[in-house]
Coordinates of C-alpha atoms and ligand atoms in Angstrom, one line a residue:
X1 CA -8.7 -27.2 -6.8
X2 CA -5.8 -28.3 -4.6
X3 CA -3.7 -25.3 -3.5
X4 CA -0.8 -26.7 -5.6
X5 CA -2.7 -26.4 -8.8
X6 CA -3.9 -22.9 -8.0
X7 CA -0.3 -21.9 -7.5
X8 CA 0.7 -23.5 -10.7
X9 CA -2.1 -21.7 -12.5
X10 CA -0.9 -18.3 -11.2
X11 CA 2.7 -19.2 -12.1
X12 CA 1.6 -20.1 -15.6
X13 CA -0.1 -16.7 -16.0
X14 CA 3.0 -15.0 -14.6
X15 CA 5.2 -16.6 -17.3
X16 CA 2.7 -15.8 -20.2
X17 CA 1.5 -12.4 -19.1
X18 CA 2.6 -9.5 -21.3
X19 CA 1.6 -6.8 -18.8
X20 CA 1.5 -7.4 -15.0
X21 CA -0.1 -5.0 -12.4
X22 CA 0.1 -5.6 -8.7
X23 CA -2.0 -4.0 -6.0
X24 CA -0.7 -4.3 -2.4
X25 CA -2.1 -3.4 1.0
X26 CA -1.0 -3.5 4.6
X27 CA -0.8 -7.3 4.6
X28 CA 2.4 -7.4 2.6
X29 CA 4.1 -5.3 5.3
X30 CA 2.6 -7.3 8.1
X31 CA 5.4 -9.8 7.5
X32 CA 7.9 -7.0 8.2
X33 CA 6.2 -6.3 11.5
X34 CA 4.2 -3.2 10.4
X35 CA 0.8 -3.5 12.1
X36 CA -2.2 -3.8 9.7
X37 CA -5.2 -1.6 10.0
X38 CA -7.9 -4.1 10.5
X39 CA -6.1 -7.3 11.6
X40 CA -5.9 -8.5 15.2
X41 CA -2.9 -6.2 15.8
X42 CA -4.7 -3.7 13.6
X43 CA -5.4 -0.9 16.1
X44 CA -2.5 1.6 16.1
X45 CA -1.9 2.0 19.8
X46 CA -5.7 2.0 20.3
X47 CA -6.4 4.7 17.7
X48 CA -8.4 3.8 14.6
X49 CA -7.0 5.1 11.3
X50 CA -10.5 6.2 10.3
X51 CA -10.6 8.5 13.3
X52 CA -7.2 10.1 13.0
X53 CA -6.3 9.9 9.3
X54 CA -8.8 12.6 8.3
X55 CA -8.5 16.3 7.5
X56 CA -11.1 17.0 10.2
X57 CA -9.0 15.3 12.9
X58 CA -5.9 17.3 11.8
X59 CA -7.9 20.6 11.8
X60 CA -9.2 19.7 15.3
X61 CA -6.0 18.5 16.9
X62 CA -2.9 18.6 14.7
X63 CA -0.7 17.8 17.7
X64 CA -2.5 14.4 18.3
X65 CA -2.4 13.6 14.6
X66 CA 1.3 14.4 14.4
X67 CA 2.0 12.4 17.6
X68 CA 0.2 9.4 16.0
X69 CA 2.2 9.8 12.8
X70 CA 5.5 10.2 14.7
X71 CA 4.7 7.0 16.6
X72 CA 4.2 5.2 13.3
X73 CA 7.3 6.7 11.7
X74 CA 9.4 5.6 14.7
X75 CA 7.9 2.1 14.4
X76 CA 8.3 1.8 10.6
X77 CA 11.9 3.1 10.7
X78 CA 12.8 -0.1 12.5
X79 CA 11.3 -2.4 9.8
X80 CA 12.8 -3.8 6.6
X81 CA 11.2 -5.0 3.3
X82 CA 10.5 -8.7 3.5
X83 CA 10.7 -11.5 0.9
X84 CA 7.4 -10.5 -0.7
X85 CA 8.6 -6.9 -1.3
X86 CA 11.8 -8.2 -2.8
X87 CA 10.1 -10.8 -5.0
X88 CA 8.0 -8.0 -6.5
X89 CA 11.1 -6.0 -7.3
X90 CA 12.5 -9.1 -9.0
X91 CA 9.2 -9.5 -10.9
X92 CA 9.5 -5.9 -12.1
X93 CA 12.9 -6.7 -13.5
X94 CA 11.7 -9.8 -15.3
X95 CA 8.3 -8.6 -16.6
X96 CA 7.9 -7.0 -20.1
X97 CA 5.6 -4.4 -18.6
X98 CA 5.0 -4.0 -14.8
X99 CA 3.3 -1.6 -12.5
X100 CA 2.9 -1.7 -8.7
X101 CA 0.1 0.1 -7.0
X102 CA 0.4 0.2 -3.2
X103 CA -2.0 1.5 -0.6
X104 CA 0.8 1.4 2.0
X105 CA 2.4 4.6 3.2
X106 CA 5.4 2.8 4.8
X107 CA 7.8 3.2 1.9
X108 CA 8.9 -0.4 2.1
X109 CA 8.3 -1.1 -1.7
X110 CA 10.6 1.9 -2.5
X111 CA 13.2 0.6 0.0
X112 CA 13.0 -2.8 -1.7
X113 CA 13.9 -1.3 -5.0
X114 CA 10.5 -1.0 -6.7
X115 CA 10.5 1.8 -9.3
X116 CA 7.3 1.4 -11.4
X117 CA 5.4 2.3 -8.3
X118 CA 2.3 4.4 -7.3
X119 CA 2.0 5.1 -3.6
X120 CA -1.7 6.0 -4.0
X121 CA -2.2 6.9 -0.3
X122 CA 1.1 8.8 -0.1
X123 CA 4.2 8.2 1.9
X124 CA 4.8 8.6 5.6
X125 CA 8.4 9.9 4.9
X126 CA 7.0 12.9 3.0
X127 CA 5.4 16.1 4.3
X128 CA 3.3 18.8 2.6
X129 CA 3.0 22.4 3.6
X130 CA -0.6 23.5 4.4
X131 CA 0.3 26.9 3.1
X132 CA 2.5 26.9 0.0
X133 CA 1.8 23.1 -0.7
X134 CA 5.5 22.4 -1.0
X135 CA 6.2 18.6 -0.7
X136 CA 9.5 17.4 0.7
X137 CA 11.1 14.3 2.2
X138 CA 11.4 14.3 5.9
X139 CA 13.0 11.5 7.9
X140 CA 13.5 13.3 11.2
X141 CA 13.0 10.9 14.1
X142 CA 11.2 12.3 16.0
X143 CA 9.7 14.9 13.7
X144 CA 9.2 18.2 15.5
X145 CA 5.6 18.1 16.7
X146 CA 3.8 20.8 14.8
X147 CA 6.6 21.1 12.2
X148 CA 6.6 24.3 10.1
X149 CA 7.5 25.0 6.5
X150 CA 11.0 26.2 5.9
X151 CA 9.7 28.3 3.0
X152 CA 6.6 30.0 4.4
X153 CA 6.4 29.0 8.0
X154 CA 3.0 27.4 7.7
X155 CA 2.1 24.1 9.5
X156 CA 3.4 20.9 7.7
X157 CA 1.1 17.9 7.4
X158 CA 1.9 14.3 6.4
X159 CA 1.9 13.9 2.6
X160 CA -0.7 11.2 2.9
X161 CA -4.2 10.8 1.5
X162 CA -6.6 10.8 4.4
X163 CA -10.1 9.4 4.5
X164 CA -12.5 11.8 2.7
X165 CA -9.6 13.2 0.6
X166 CA -9.3 12.5 -3.1
X167 CA -6.3 10.6 -4.4
X168 CA -3.8 12.5 -6.4
X169 CA -5.0 12.9 -10.0
X170 CA -1.7 11.7 -11.5
X171 CA -1.9 8.4 -9.5
X172 CA -5.5 7.8 -10.5
X173 CA -4.4 8.3 -14.2
X174 CA -1.6 5.8 -13.7
X175 CA -3.8 3.3 -12.0
X176 CA -6.5 3.5 -14.7
X177 CA -3.8 2.8 -17.3
X178 CA -2.1 -0.1 -15.4
X179 CA -5.5 -1.7 -14.6
X180 CA -6.9 -1.4 -18.1
X181 CA -3.7 -2.6 -19.9
X182 CA -2.7 -5.5 -17.7
X183 CA -3.4 -9.2 -18.6
X184 CA -2.6 -10.2 -15.0
X185 CA -3.4 -8.5 -11.7
X186 CA -2.1 -9.7 -8.4
X187 CA -3.9 -8.4 -5.3
X188 CA -1.8 -9.0 -2.3
X189 CA -2.6 -8.4 1.4
X190 CA -5.5 -6.0 1.2
X191 CA -8.9 -6.3 3.0
X192 CA -10.6 -4.7 0.0
X193 CA -12.7 -2.2 2.0
X194 CA -11.1 1.1 1.2
X195 CA -12.1 2.8 -2.0
X196 CA -11.1 3.5 -4.7
X197 CA -8.5 0.7 -4.4
X198 CA -11.1 -1.8 -3.3
X199 CA -12.7 -1.4 -6.8
X200 CA -9.4 -2.0 -8.7
X201 CA -9.8 -5.8 -9.0
X202 CA -13.1 -5.5 -10.8
X203 CA -11.7 -2.8 -13.1
X204 CA -9.0 -5.2 -14.2
X205 CA -11.4 -8.1 -14.4
X206 CA -13.8 -6.1 -16.6
X207 CA -10.8 -5.2 -18.8
X208 CA -10.1 -8.9 -19.3
X209 CA -7.3 -9.5 -16.9
X210 CA -6.7 -12.7 -15.0
X211 CA -6.9 -11.7 -11.3
X212 CA -5.3 -13.6 -8.4
X213 CA -5.5 -12.7 -4.8
X214 CA -3.0 -13.5 -2.0
X215 CA -4.3 -13.1 1.5
X216 CA -4.4 -14.8 4.9
X217 CA -8.2 -14.8 4.8
X218 CA -11.0 -14.6 2.2
X219 CA -12.0 -10.9 1.4
X220 CA -14.9 -9.2 -0.4
X221 CA -12.9 -9.6 -3.6
X222 CA -12.5 -13.4 -3.2
X223 CA -15.7 -14.2 -5.1
X224 CA -14.6 -11.9 -8.0
X225 CA -11.0 -13.1 -8.6
X226 CA -10.0 -16.1 -10.7
X227 CA -7.7 -17.6 -8.0
X228 CA -7.5 -16.9 -4.3
X229 CA -4.2 -18.2 -2.7
X230 CA -4.5 -18.3 1.1
X231 CA -1.3 -17.8 3.1
X232 CA 1.3 -15.3 4.1
X233 CA 2.6 -13.0 1.4
X234 CA 6.3 -13.6 2.4
X235 CA 5.8 -17.3 1.7
X236 CA 3.6 -17.2 -1.4
X237 CA 4.9 -14.3 -3.5
X238 CA 8.5 -15.7 -3.8
X239 CA 7.0 -19.1 -4.6
X240 CA 5.3 -17.5 -7.7
X241 CA 8.7 -16.6 -9.1
X242 CA 10.6 -19.8 -8.3
X243 CA 11.6 -21.8 -11.4
X244 CA 9.7 -25.0 -11.4
X245 CA 12.1 -27.8 -10.3
Ligands
BV8_301 C1 -11.8 9.0 -1.8 C2 -3.5 6.7 4.6 C3 -13.1 10.4 -3.1 C4 -3.8 6.9 6.0 C5 -5.4 5.5 3.9 C6 -17.7 8.4 3.7 C7 -17.1 9.7 3.8 C8 -15.9 10.0 3.1 C9 -15.4 9.0 2.3 C10 -16.0 7.7 2.2 C11 -17.2 7.5 2.9 N1 -17.5 6.2 2.6 C12 -16.6 5.6 1.8 C13 -15.7 6.6 1.5 C14 -14.5 6.5 0.7 C15 -13.3 6.1 1.6 C16 -13.4 4.7 2.1 O1 -13.3 3.8 1.2 N2 -13.7 4.5 3.4 C17 -13.8 3.1 3.8 C18 -13.3 3.0 5.3 C19 -15.3 2.7 3.7 N3 -12.2 6.3 0.8 C20 -11.6 7.5 0.8 O2 -11.9 8.5 1.5 C21 -10.5 7.7 -0.2 N4 -10.8 8.9 -1.0 O3 -12.6 8.1 -1.9 O4 -11.9 10.2 -2.5 C22 -14.0 11.0 -2.0 C23 -13.7 12.2 -1.5 C24 -14.6 12.8 -0.5 C25 -15.7 12.0 -0.1 C26 -15.9 10.8 -0.6 C27 -15.1 10.2 -1.6 C28 -9.2 7.8 0.4 C29 -8.8 6.5 1.1 C30 -7.4 6.6 1.6 C31 -7.4 6.6 3.1 N5 -6.0 6.6 3.5 N6 -4.2 5.5 4.3 C32 -2.6 6.3 6.8 O5 -2.2 5.2 6.5 O6 -2.1 7.0 7.7 S1 -6.2 4.0 3.8 C33 -5.5 2.8 4.8 O7 -6.3 1.6 4.6 C34 -4.1 2.4 4.4 O8 -3.6 3.0 3.3 C35 -4.4 0.9 4.1 O9 -3.5 0.4 3.2 C36 -5.7 1.0 3.6 C37 -6.5 -0.2 3.2 O10 -6.3 -1.2 4.2 P1 -5.5 -2.5 3.8 O11 -4.2 -2.1 3.1 O12 -6.4 -3.4 3.0 O13 -5.1 -3.1 5.2 P2 -6.1 -3.9 6.2 O14 -5.4 -3.8 7.5 O15 -7.5 -3.4 6.0 O16 -6.1 -5.4 5.6 C38 -4.9 -6.1 5.6 C39 -5.1 -7.3 4.8 O17 -3.9 -8.1 4.8 C40 -6.2 -8.2 5.5 O18 -7.0 -8.7 4.4 C41 -5.4 -9.4 6.1 O19 -6.1 -10.6 6.0 C42 -4.2 -9.4 5.1 N7 -3.0 -9.9 5.7 C43 -2.5 -9.7 7.0 N8 -1.3 -10.3 7.1 C44 -1.0 -10.9 5.9 C45 -2.1 -10.6 5.0 N9 -2.0 -11.1 3.8 C46 -1.0 -11.8 3.4 N10 0.1 -12.0 4.2 C47 0.1 -11.6 5.4 N11 1.2 -11.9 6.2
ZN302 ZN1 5.1 26.5 3.0

């Protein structure tokens, strides 16, 4: 089908859907200048997330891991939500029922005003104590390398889900509900390789939802979804909301 009709088809589902769920990945923040994980600019200052975003790496060399996160915090602090983030906030306002699941830890959906939101891999602006487990916001730039807990003095870690760590139970609950109840799932800017998020499109599909993907390139989910729109999120997501002239 010509791209135009694919876009019309997704817009049609957007207007008729009773319950909309959206899943986003690093691609939606790429248009804000936040490097992705696996794209051409994907390597974070020649470190791979899989090597540093793990509990083993933090146990082995907490200083290196904190330096990497501090570098990302300082980079992300200079970035703003883009038109795709803002369009999803508008969609949340318009929809009868709406939930946004993001894999991104950059906090840009929250900055854009999204409220019905699960940050399933955590948030780079929050830290968690390795001792008393207290979680708190921390926007220090730079953050003290090897920051310690104000309550118990133990080492603080990023409040982020690392590879090999389970997602927070409350988030998994929320995702299961949002995926089983939606009649439309939009999958935006994710390479679909990191689980469990990579399995979410098929969960929604099995529950009877219409699933549309927005990505620069085809992904492992492309064969599974109903429509695959190829292009930049900042261009395509706002188009989904425009009233038809
Ligand atoms: C779990 C926080 C149960 C870090 C992240 C072996 C041992 C242990 C575990 C596993 C294993 N094998 C598999 C696993 C499970 C593992 C996993 O899936 N690994 C992968 C690598 C195979 N998953 C886990 O460990 C998860 N936990 O399963 O718990 C368990 C427990 C113990 C043992 C086993 C299982 C936890 C996963 C969470 C990891 N944390 N982030 C940090 O960020 O600091 S994941 C990290 O990757 C980011 O959150 C990121 O969002 C996420 C996914 O990447 P994407 O968002 O998709 O980004 P990517 O760069 O890949 O793609 C960007 C896409 O956008 C591309 O498609 C591109 O084309 C597109 N794009 C680019 N520009 C644009 C665009 N699209 C539109 N517009 C544009 N402008
Ligand atoms: Zn503590």
